[in-house]
PDB file of C-alpha atoms in Angstrom:
ATOM      1  CA  MET A  20      68.343 -13.733  15.585  1.00 55.00           C
ATOM      2  CA  THR A  21      65.086 -11.619  15.752  1.00 54.00           C
ATOM      3  CA  ASN A  22      63.699 -14.411  18.038  1.00 59.00           C
ATOM      4  CA  TYR A  23      66.636 -13.854  20.499  1.00 60.00           C
ATOM      5  CA  ILE A  24      66.123 -10.175  20.931  1.00 63.00           C
ATOM      6  CA  ALA A  25      62.350 -10.579  21.261  1.00 59.00           C
ATOM      7  CA  GLN A  26      62.919 -12.519  24.444  1.00 53.00           C
ATOM      8  CA  LYS A  27      64.564  -9.617  26.226  1.00 53.00           C
ATOM      9  CA  GLN A  28      62.227  -6.707  25.425  1.00 65.00           C
ATOM     10  CA  SER A  29      63.089  -4.929  28.725  1.00 76.00           C
ATOM     11  CA  LEU A  30      66.615  -4.154  27.450  1.00 83.00           C
ATOM     12  CA  PRO A  31      67.515  -1.704  24.661  1.00 89.00           C
ATOM     13  CA  LEU A  32      67.820  -3.385  21.306  1.00 90.00           C
ATOM     14  CA  TYR A  33      71.464  -2.461  20.959  1.00 92.00           C
ATOM     15  CA  VAL A  34      72.328  -4.074  24.303  1.00 91.00           C
ATOM     16  CA  GLN A  35      70.463  -7.303  23.346  1.00 91.00           C
ATOM     17  CA  ILE A  36      72.382  -7.454  20.060  1.00 92.00           C
ATOM     18  CA  ALA A  37      75.725  -6.929  21.867  1.00 92.00           C
ATOM     19  CA  ASP A  38      74.783  -9.691  24.321  1.00 92.00           C
ATOM     20  CA  PHE A  39      73.966 -12.066  21.504  1.00 91.00           C
ATOM     21  CA  ILE A  40      77.281 -11.439  19.776  1.00 92.00           C
ATOM     22  CA  LYS A  41      79.215 -11.904  23.161  1.00 89.00           C
ATOM     23  CA  GLN A  42      77.561 -15.285  23.514  1.00 89.00           C
ATOM     24  CA  GLU A  43      78.571 -16.274  20.059  1.00 89.00           C
ATOM     25  CA  ILE A  44      82.124 -15.230  20.827  1.00 85.00           C
ATOM     26  CA  GLU A  45      82.133 -17.270  24.072  1.00 80.00           C
ATOM     27  CA  ARG A  46      80.803 -20.294  22.161  1.00 82.00           C
ATOM     28  CA  GLY A  47      83.598 -20.001  19.729  1.00 81.00           C
ATOM     29  CA  ASN A  48      81.346 -19.317  16.685  1.00 88.00           C
ATOM     30  CA  PHE A  49      83.379 -16.119  16.095  1.00 87.00           C
ATOM     31  CA  LYS A  50      87.107 -16.823  16.271  1.00 84.00           C
ATOM     32  CA  PRO A  51      89.784 -14.306  17.129  1.00 82.00           C
ATOM     33  CA  GLY A  52      90.793 -12.407  13.984  1.00 83.00           C
ATOM     34  CA  SER A  53      87.558 -13.209  12.117  1.00 89.00           C
ATOM     35  CA  ILE A  54      85.382 -10.407  10.802  1.00 92.00           C
ATOM     36  CA  LEU A  55      81.859  -9.797  12.033  1.00 92.00           C
ATOM     37  CA  PRO A  56      79.003  -9.658   9.546  1.00 92.00           C
ATOM     38  CA  SER A  57      78.747  -6.205   7.904  1.00 92.00           C
ATOM     39  CA  GLU A  58      76.537  -3.506   9.418  1.00 92.00           C
ATOM     40  CA  LYS A  59      74.154  -4.057   6.531  1.00 93.00           C
ATOM     41  CA  GLN A  60      73.997  -7.734   7.250  1.00 93.00           C
ATOM     42  CA  LEU A  61      73.395  -7.252  10.898  1.00 93.00           C
ATOM     43  CA  VAL A  62      70.631  -4.703  10.209  1.00 93.00           C
ATOM     44  CA  GLU A  63      68.901  -7.330   8.038  1.00 92.00           C
ATOM     45  CA  ASP A  64      69.608 -10.150  10.556  1.00 91.00           C
ATOM     46  CA  PHE A  65      68.132  -8.314  13.499  1.00 91.00           C
ATOM     47  CA  ASN A  66      65.699  -6.180  11.732  1.00 91.00           C
ATOM     48  CA  VAL A  67      66.917  -2.989  13.353  1.00 92.00           C
ATOM     49  CA  SER A  68      68.394   0.299  12.288  1.00 93.00           C
ATOM     50  CA  ARG A  69      71.942   0.926  11.346  1.00 94.00           C
ATOM     51  CA  VAL A  70      72.277   3.174  14.412  1.00 95.00           C
ATOM     52  CA  THR A  71      71.181   0.421  16.626  1.00 94.00           C
ATOM     53  CA  VAL A  72      73.771  -1.823  15.156  1.00 94.00           C
ATOM     54  CA  ARG A  73      76.508   0.801  15.494  1.00 94.00           C
ATOM     55  CA  LYS A  74      75.675   1.169  19.201  1.00 94.00           C
ATOM     56  CA  ALA A  75      75.922  -2.566  19.742  1.00 93.00           C
ATOM     57  CA  ILE A  76      79.274  -2.689  18.018  1.00 93.00           C
ATOM     58  CA  GLN A  77      80.518   0.203  20.133  1.00 92.00           C
ATOM     59  CA  ILE A  78      79.772  -1.810  23.320  1.00 92.00           C
ATOM     60  CA  LEU A  79      81.811  -4.723  22.032  1.00 91.00           C
ATOM     61  CA  ASN A  80      84.611  -2.416  21.074  1.00 87.00           C
ATOM     62  CA  ASP A  81      84.556  -0.643  24.451  1.00 84.00           C
ATOM     63  CA  GLU A  82      84.789  -3.969  26.239  1.00 80.00           C
ATOM     64  CA  GLY A  83      87.650  -5.133  24.158  1.00 79.00           C
ATOM     65  CA  LEU A  84      85.786  -7.983  22.497  1.00 84.00           C
ATOM     66  CA  THR A  85      86.083  -6.501  19.078  1.00 87.00           C
ATOM     67  CA  TYR A  86      87.874  -3.765  17.141  1.00 84.00           C
ATOM     68  CA  SER A  87      86.929  -1.784  14.103  1.00 87.00           C
ATOM     69  CA  GLU A  88      89.078  -0.836  11.113  1.00 82.00           C
ATOM     70  CA  LYS A  89      87.954   1.931   8.880  1.00 82.00           C
ATOM     71  CA  GLY A  90      87.014   0.680   5.465  1.00 85.00           C
ATOM     72  CA  LYS A  91      87.543  -2.999   6.508  1.00 87.00           C
ATOM     73  CA  GLY A  92      84.980  -3.840   9.131  1.00 90.00           C
ATOM     74  CA  THR A  93      84.848  -5.117  12.764  1.00 92.00           C
ATOM     75  CA  PHE A  94      86.998  -8.005  13.911  1.00 88.00           C
ATOM     76  CA  ILE A  95      87.022 -10.345  16.848  1.00 87.00           C
ATOM     77  CA  ALA A  96      89.795  -9.409  19.292  1.00 81.00           C
ATOM     78  CA  GLN A  97      92.167 -11.909  20.838  1.00 73.00           C
ATOM     79  CA  GLN A  98      90.506 -12.734  24.170  1.00 68.00           C
ATOM     80  CA  LYS A  99      92.451 -11.905  27.375  1.00 63.00           C
ATOM     81  CA  LEU A 100      93.467 -14.620  29.817  1.00 63.00           C
ATOM     82  CA  LYS A 101      91.743 -14.605  33.123  1.00 62.00           C
ATOM     83  CA  HIS A 102      94.162 -14.519  35.948  1.00 57.00           C
ATOM     84  CA  SER A 103      93.038 -15.092  39.604  1.00 53.00           C
ATOM     85  CA  PHE A 104      95.067 -13.871  42.597  1.00 54.00           C
ATOM     86  CA  VAL A 105      93.192 -16.286  44.978  1.00 52.00           C
ATOM     87  CA  ASN A 106      93.990 -19.641  43.294  1.00 56.00           C
ATOM     88  CA  VAL A 107      97.316 -21.406  43.399  1.00 54.00           C
ATOM     89  CA  VAL A 108      97.521 -22.069  39.612  1.00 50.00           C
ATOM     90  CA  GLY A 109     100.234 -21.419  36.954  1.00 52.00           C
ATOM     91  CA  LEU A 110     100.062 -19.789  33.602  1.00 47.00           C
ATOM     92  CA  THR A 111     100.066 -23.201  31.897  1.00 47.00           C
ATOM     93  CA  GLU A 112      96.991 -24.312  33.732  1.00 47.00           C
ATOM     94  CA  GLU A 113      95.291 -20.925  33.191  1.00 49.00           C
ATOM     95  CA  SER A 114      95.911 -21.010  29.506  1.00 46.00           C
ATOM     96  CA  GLN A 115      94.479 -24.526  29.170  1.00 46.00           C
ATOM     97  CA  LEU A 116      91.224 -23.104  30.628  1.00 42.00           C
ATOM     98  CA  GLY A 117      91.356 -20.366  28.056  1.00 51.00           C
ATOM     99  CA  GLY A 118      92.178 -22.639  25.246  1.00 56.00           C
ATOM    100  CA  GLN A 119      95.506 -20.918  24.399  1.00 65.00           C
ATOM    101  CA  LYS A 120      98.898 -22.362  23.864  1.00 77.00           C
ATOM    102  CA  VAL A 121     101.564 -21.325  26.491  1.00 81.00           C
ATOM    103  CA  SER A 122     105.329 -21.485  26.066  1.00 88.00           C
ATOM    104  CA  ASN A 123     108.324 -20.129  28.022  1.00 91.00           C
ATOM    105  CA  LYS A 124     111.397 -18.484  26.762  1.00 94.00           C
ATOM    106  CA  VAL A 125     114.193 -18.581  29.356  1.00 97.00           C
ATOM    107  CA  ILE A 126     116.216 -15.379  29.217  1.00 96.00           C
ATOM    108  CA  ASP A 127     118.604 -16.129  32.138  1.00 97.00           C
ATOM    109  CA  PHE A 128     119.290 -19.146  34.297  1.00 98.00           C
ATOM    110  CA  ALA A 129     122.033 -19.337  36.791  1.00 98.00           C
ATOM    111  CA  VAL A 130     123.045 -20.475  40.354  1.00 98.00           C
ATOM    112  CA  ILE A 131     124.118 -17.358  42.303  1.00 98.00           C
ATOM    113  CA  ASP A 132     124.918 -16.424  45.812  1.00 98.00           C
ATOM    114  CA  ALA A 133     121.779 -15.082  47.283  1.00 97.00           C
ATOM    115  CA  PRO A 134     121.978 -11.273  47.817  1.00 97.00           C
ATOM    116  CA  ALA A 135     121.054 -10.010  51.250  1.00 97.00           C
ATOM    117  CA  ALA A 136     117.591  -8.724  50.217  1.00 97.00           C
ATOM    118  CA  VAL A 137     116.754 -12.110  48.495  1.00 97.00           C
ATOM    119  CA  ALA A 138     118.107 -14.203  51.462  1.00 97.00           C
ATOM    120  CA  GLN A 139     116.114 -12.133  53.907  1.00 97.00           C
ATOM    121  CA  LYS A 140     112.830 -12.763  52.033  1.00 97.00           C
ATOM    122  CA  LEU A 141     113.630 -16.516  51.579  1.00 97.00           C
ATOM    123  CA  GLN A 142     114.769 -16.716  55.223  1.00 97.00           C
ATOM    124  CA  ILE A 143     118.104 -18.358  54.320  1.00 97.00           C
ATOM    125  CA  ALA A 144     121.644 -17.384  54.986  1.00 97.00           C
ATOM    126  CA  GLU A 145     123.079 -14.657  52.834  1.00 97.00           C
ATOM    127  CA  ASN A 146     125.163 -15.986  49.913  1.00 97.00           C
ATOM    128  CA  SER A 147     123.459 -19.341  50.020  1.00 97.00           C
ATOM    129  CA  PRO A 148     123.115 -20.834  46.552  1.00 98.00           C
ATOM    130  CA  VAL A 149     119.936 -20.008  44.792  1.00 98.00           C
ATOM    131  CA  TYR A 150     118.553 -20.428  41.277  1.00 98.00           C
ATOM    132  CA  CYS A 151     117.971 -17.131  39.588  1.00 98.00           C
ATOM    133  CA  CYS A 152     115.766 -17.524  36.469  1.00 97.00           C
ATOM    134  CA  SER A 153     114.088 -14.925  34.234  1.00 97.00           C
ATOM    135  CA  ARG A 154     111.711 -15.911  31.480  1.00 96.00           C
ATOM    136  CA  GLN A 155     109.133 -14.731  29.083  1.00 95.00           C
ATOM    137  CA  ARG A 156     105.692 -16.289  29.255  1.00 90.00           C
ATOM    138  CA  LEU A 157     104.060 -16.458  25.823  1.00 89.00           C
ATOM    139  CA  LEU A 158     100.410 -17.184  24.882  1.00 83.00           C
ATOM    140  CA  ASP A 159     100.008 -18.231  21.275  1.00 80.00           C
ATOM    141  CA  ASN A 160     103.489 -16.774  20.737  1.00 84.00           C
ATOM    142  CA  ARG A 161     102.550 -13.437  22.174  1.00 85.00           C
ATOM    143  CA  VAL A 162     104.482 -12.218  25.228  1.00 90.00           C
ATOM    144  CA  ALA A 163     102.047 -12.070  28.103  1.00 89.00           C
ATOM    145  CA  SER A 164     104.294 -11.719  31.113  1.00 92.00           C
ATOM    146  CA  PHE A 165     107.920 -11.633  32.300  1.00 96.00           C
ATOM    147  CA  GLU A 166     108.940 -13.453  35.444  1.00 96.00           C
ATOM    148  CA  THR A 167     112.097 -13.438  37.612  1.00 97.00           C
ATOM    149  CA  PHE A 168     112.302 -15.968  40.457  1.00 97.00           C
ATOM    150  CA  TYR A 169     114.715 -17.322  43.134  1.00 98.00           C
ATOM    151  CA  ILE A 170     114.560 -20.774  44.534  1.00 97.00           C
ATOM    152  CA  PRO A 171     117.055 -22.304  47.005  1.00 97.00           C
ATOM    153  CA  VAL A 172     119.136 -24.918  45.246  1.00 98.00           C
ATOM    154  CA  SER A 173     118.825 -27.203  48.269  1.00 96.00           C
ATOM    155  CA  TYR A 174     115.208 -27.929  47.179  1.00 96.00           C
ATOM    156  CA  LEU A 175     115.872 -28.847  43.593  1.00 96.00           C
ATOM    157  CA  PRO A 176     119.643 -29.645  43.209  1.00 96.00           C
ATOM    158  CA  GLU A 177     119.184 -31.046  39.720  1.00 95.00           C
ATOM    159  CA  MET A 178     116.936 -28.399  38.159  1.00 97.00           C
ATOM    160  CA  THR A 179     118.048 -27.261  34.737  1.00 97.00           C
ATOM    161  CA  GLU A 180     117.289 -24.402  32.392  1.00 96.00           C
ATOM    162  CA  GLN A 181     115.479 -26.829  30.106  1.00 96.00           C
ATOM    163  CA  ASP A 182     113.147 -27.787  33.010  1.00 96.00           C
ATOM    164  CA  MET A 183     112.112 -24.136  33.343  1.00 95.00           C
ATOM    165  CA  ALA A 184     111.152 -23.948  29.595  1.00 93.00           C
ATOM    166  CA  GLY A 185     108.179 -26.030  30.676  1.00 90.00           C
ATOM    167  CA  SER A 186     105.593 -25.677  33.431  1.00 88.00           C
ATOM    168  CA  LYS A 187     107.123 -24.801  36.749  1.00 89.00           C
ATOM    169  CA  PHE A 188     104.172 -26.121  38.719  1.00 85.00           C
ATOM    170  CA  ALA A 189     104.261 -29.446  36.850  1.00 87.00           C
ATOM    171  CA  TYR A 190     107.996 -29.712  37.542  1.00 92.00           C
ATOM    172  CA  LEU A 191     107.629 -29.061  41.238  1.00 90.00           C
ATOM    173  CA  GLU A 192     104.832 -31.576  41.586  1.00 89.00           C
ATOM    174  CA  ALA A 193     106.954 -34.117  39.779  1.00 93.00           C
ATOM    175  CA  LYS A 194     109.652 -33.581  42.412  1.00 93.00           C
ATOM    176  CA  GLY A 195     107.184 -34.062  45.203  1.00 91.00           C
ATOM    177  CA  TYR A 196     106.611 -30.460  46.185  1.00 91.00           C
ATOM    178  CA  SER A 197     103.174 -28.892  46.702  1.00 88.00           C
ATOM    179  CA  ILE A 198     102.579 -25.140  47.145  1.00 88.00           C
ATOM    180  CA  GLY A 199     100.356 -24.545  50.193  1.00 88.00           C
ATOM    181  CA  GLN A 200     100.117 -20.724  50.187  1.00 90.00           C
ATOM    182  CA  ILE A 201     101.245 -17.720  48.183  1.00 91.00           C
ATOM    183  CA  THR A 202     101.477 -14.194  49.593  1.00 92.00           C
ATOM    184  CA  GLN A 203     101.322 -11.468  46.981  1.00 91.00           C
ATOM    185  CA  LYS A 204     101.988  -7.724  46.684  1.00 93.00           C
ATOM    186  CA  LEU A 205     100.452  -5.982  43.670  1.00 91.00           C
ATOM    187  CA  LYS A 206     101.329  -2.598  42.247  1.00 94.00           C
ATOM    188  CA  PRO A 207     100.572  -0.825  39.034  1.00 93.00           C
ATOM    189  CA  ALA A 208     103.543   0.721  37.297  1.00 95.00           C
ATOM    190  CA  LEU A 209     105.090   2.138  34.242  1.00 95.00           C
ATOM    191  CA  PRO A 210     107.519  -0.265  32.546  1.00 95.00           C
ATOM    192  CA  GLU A 211     111.210   0.068  32.914  1.00 95.00           C
ATOM    193  CA  LYS A 212     113.208   0.052  29.689  1.00 95.00           C
ATOM    194  CA  ARG A 213     114.003  -3.756  29.841  1.00 94.00           C
ATOM    195  CA  ILE A 214     110.314  -4.633  30.256  1.00 95.00           C
ATOM    196  CA  GLN A 215     109.324  -2.333  27.431  1.00 95.00           C
ATOM    197  CA  GLY A 216     111.552  -4.272  25.151  1.00 94.00           C
ATOM    198  CA  TYR A 217     110.238  -7.549  26.224  1.00 93.00           C
ATOM    199  CA  PHE A 218     106.617  -6.486  25.838  1.00 93.00           C
ATOM    200  CA  ASP A 219     107.115  -4.215  22.786  1.00 90.00           C
ATOM    201  CA  ILE A 220     105.251  -1.399  24.519  1.00 90.00           C
ATOM    202  CA  ASP A 221     105.926   2.316  24.951  1.00 92.00           C
ATOM    203  CA  PRO A 222     107.078   3.886  28.262  1.00 93.00           C
ATOM    204  CA  LEU A 223     103.566   5.140  29.200  1.00 93.00           C
ATOM    205  CA  THR A 224     101.717   1.722  28.774  1.00 91.00           C
ATOM    206  CA  PRO A 225     100.830   0.694  32.403  1.00 93.00           C
ATOM    207  CA  ILE A 226     101.697  -2.810  33.582  1.00 94.00           C
ATOM    208  CA  LEU A 227     101.011  -4.699  36.822  1.00 92.00           C
ATOM    209  CA  ILE A 228     103.768  -6.067  39.001  1.00 95.00           C
ATOM    210  CA  ASN A 229     103.216  -8.985  41.355  1.00 93.00           C
ATOM    211  CA  GLU A 230     105.846  -9.840  44.050  1.00 95.00           C
ATOM    212  CA  SER A 231     105.104 -13.130  45.707  1.00 94.00           C
ATOM    213  CA  LEU A 232     106.442 -15.622  48.190  1.00 95.00           C
ATOM    214  CA  SER A 233     105.423 -19.281  47.733  1.00 93.00           C
ATOM    215  CA  TYR A 234     105.268 -21.522  50.803  1.00 94.00           C
ATOM    216  CA  LEU A 235     105.265 -25.297  50.884  1.00 92.00           C
ATOM    217  CA  LYS A 236     102.530 -27.001  52.837  1.00 90.00           C
ATOM    218  CA  ASP A 237     104.865 -27.377  55.832  1.00 91.00           C
ATOM    219  CA  GLY A 238     105.208 -23.569  55.994  1.00 92.00           C
ATOM    220  CA  GLN A 239     108.735 -23.269  54.500  1.00 94.00           C
ATOM    221  CA  ILE A 240     109.344 -20.492  52.059  1.00 96.00           C
ATOM    222  CA  PHE A 241     110.058 -22.097  48.644  1.00 95.00           C
ATOM    223  CA  GLU A 242     110.239 -19.240  46.119  1.00 96.00           C
ATOM    224  CA  LEU A 243     110.482 -15.446  45.702  1.00 97.00           C
ATOM    225  CA  SER A 244     109.051 -14.315  42.418  1.00 96.00           C
ATOM    226  CA  THR A 245     108.385 -11.068  40.562  1.00 96.00           C
ATOM    227  CA  VAL A 246     106.006 -11.230  37.662  1.00 94.00           C
ATOM    228  CA  TYR A 247     105.439  -8.281  35.259  1.00 96.00           C
ATOM    229  CA  PHE A 248     102.098  -8.558  33.579  1.00 92.00           C
ATOM    230  CA  LYS A 249     101.268  -7.106  30.154  1.00 89.00           C
ATOM    231  CA  THR A 250      97.826  -5.742  31.047  1.00 84.00           C
ATOM    232  CA  SER A 251      96.538  -5.987  27.472  1.00 78.00           C
ATOM    233  CA  GLU A 252      96.709  -9.791  27.642  1.00 78.00           C
ATOM    234  CA  TYR A 253      94.968 -10.284  30.990  1.00 76.00           C
ATOM    235  CA  ASP A 254      91.772  -9.817  32.881  1.00 71.00           C
ATOM    236  CA  PHE A 255      92.470  -9.907  36.641  1.00 69.00           C
ATOM    237  CA  GLU A 256      90.163 -11.278  39.193  1.00 66.00           C
ATOM    238  CA  LEU A 257      89.955 -10.771  42.923  1.00 66.00           C
ATOM    239  CA  ILE A 258      87.234 -12.330  45.045  1.00 66.00           C
ATOM    240  CA  ALA A 259      86.133 -10.990  48.365  1.00 64.00           C
ATOM    241  CA  TYR A 260      84.261 -13.145  50.944  1.00 62.00           C
ATOM    242  CA  ASN A 261      81.955 -11.948  53.732  1.00 66.00           C
ATOM    243  CA  GLU A 262      82.905 -14.031  56.842  1.00 61.00           C
TER     244      GLU A 262
END
């Protein structure tokens, strides 16, 4: 470990130590929930002062990579899932990249007459039959998001509640549909009472709401969706291009 920090002498020692531990976390050498070596051990390993070690740990805590409990030590935090708003990919696919297990808990599933507001956005006739489905999205059995979506029944006349307990993207592809474009509207908000219950959060914990329209490759609107993200479970990514 002393060899590692010797290679980066231009950076403060505590930054080098924090960077080293970050790399170990990324490599999977420190698992979520596991405890870091004690301050005393880190002092010996890196041949630095206790103050330097504490500064390094503070960086890790501030970035959400670790958390400290008085009298117990510093633990590796559950890593957030990276969510991109510029790629057409579902939670199941994102979780596979992050090495986490995803599951869905269907709360409501019904065929309803499309309300005027829903019909307008889907560009279908009012009262046309649509699926209305609400489900919790879980990562390693932790609720990460809550989704409500509407899809015209004409596209998937045989869709069932059980189908939506799995990957929606995989189901669509199995039925021969491919999403070509998604338009999204994002807004930060405080959670309504229902969402507080689903996420087990207090009324002042901010969430992110994403209302989207999904288009098939032929340009037809396929789905209207609203997703409520539990921000403690995600890192969000937006990419800007200079054209």
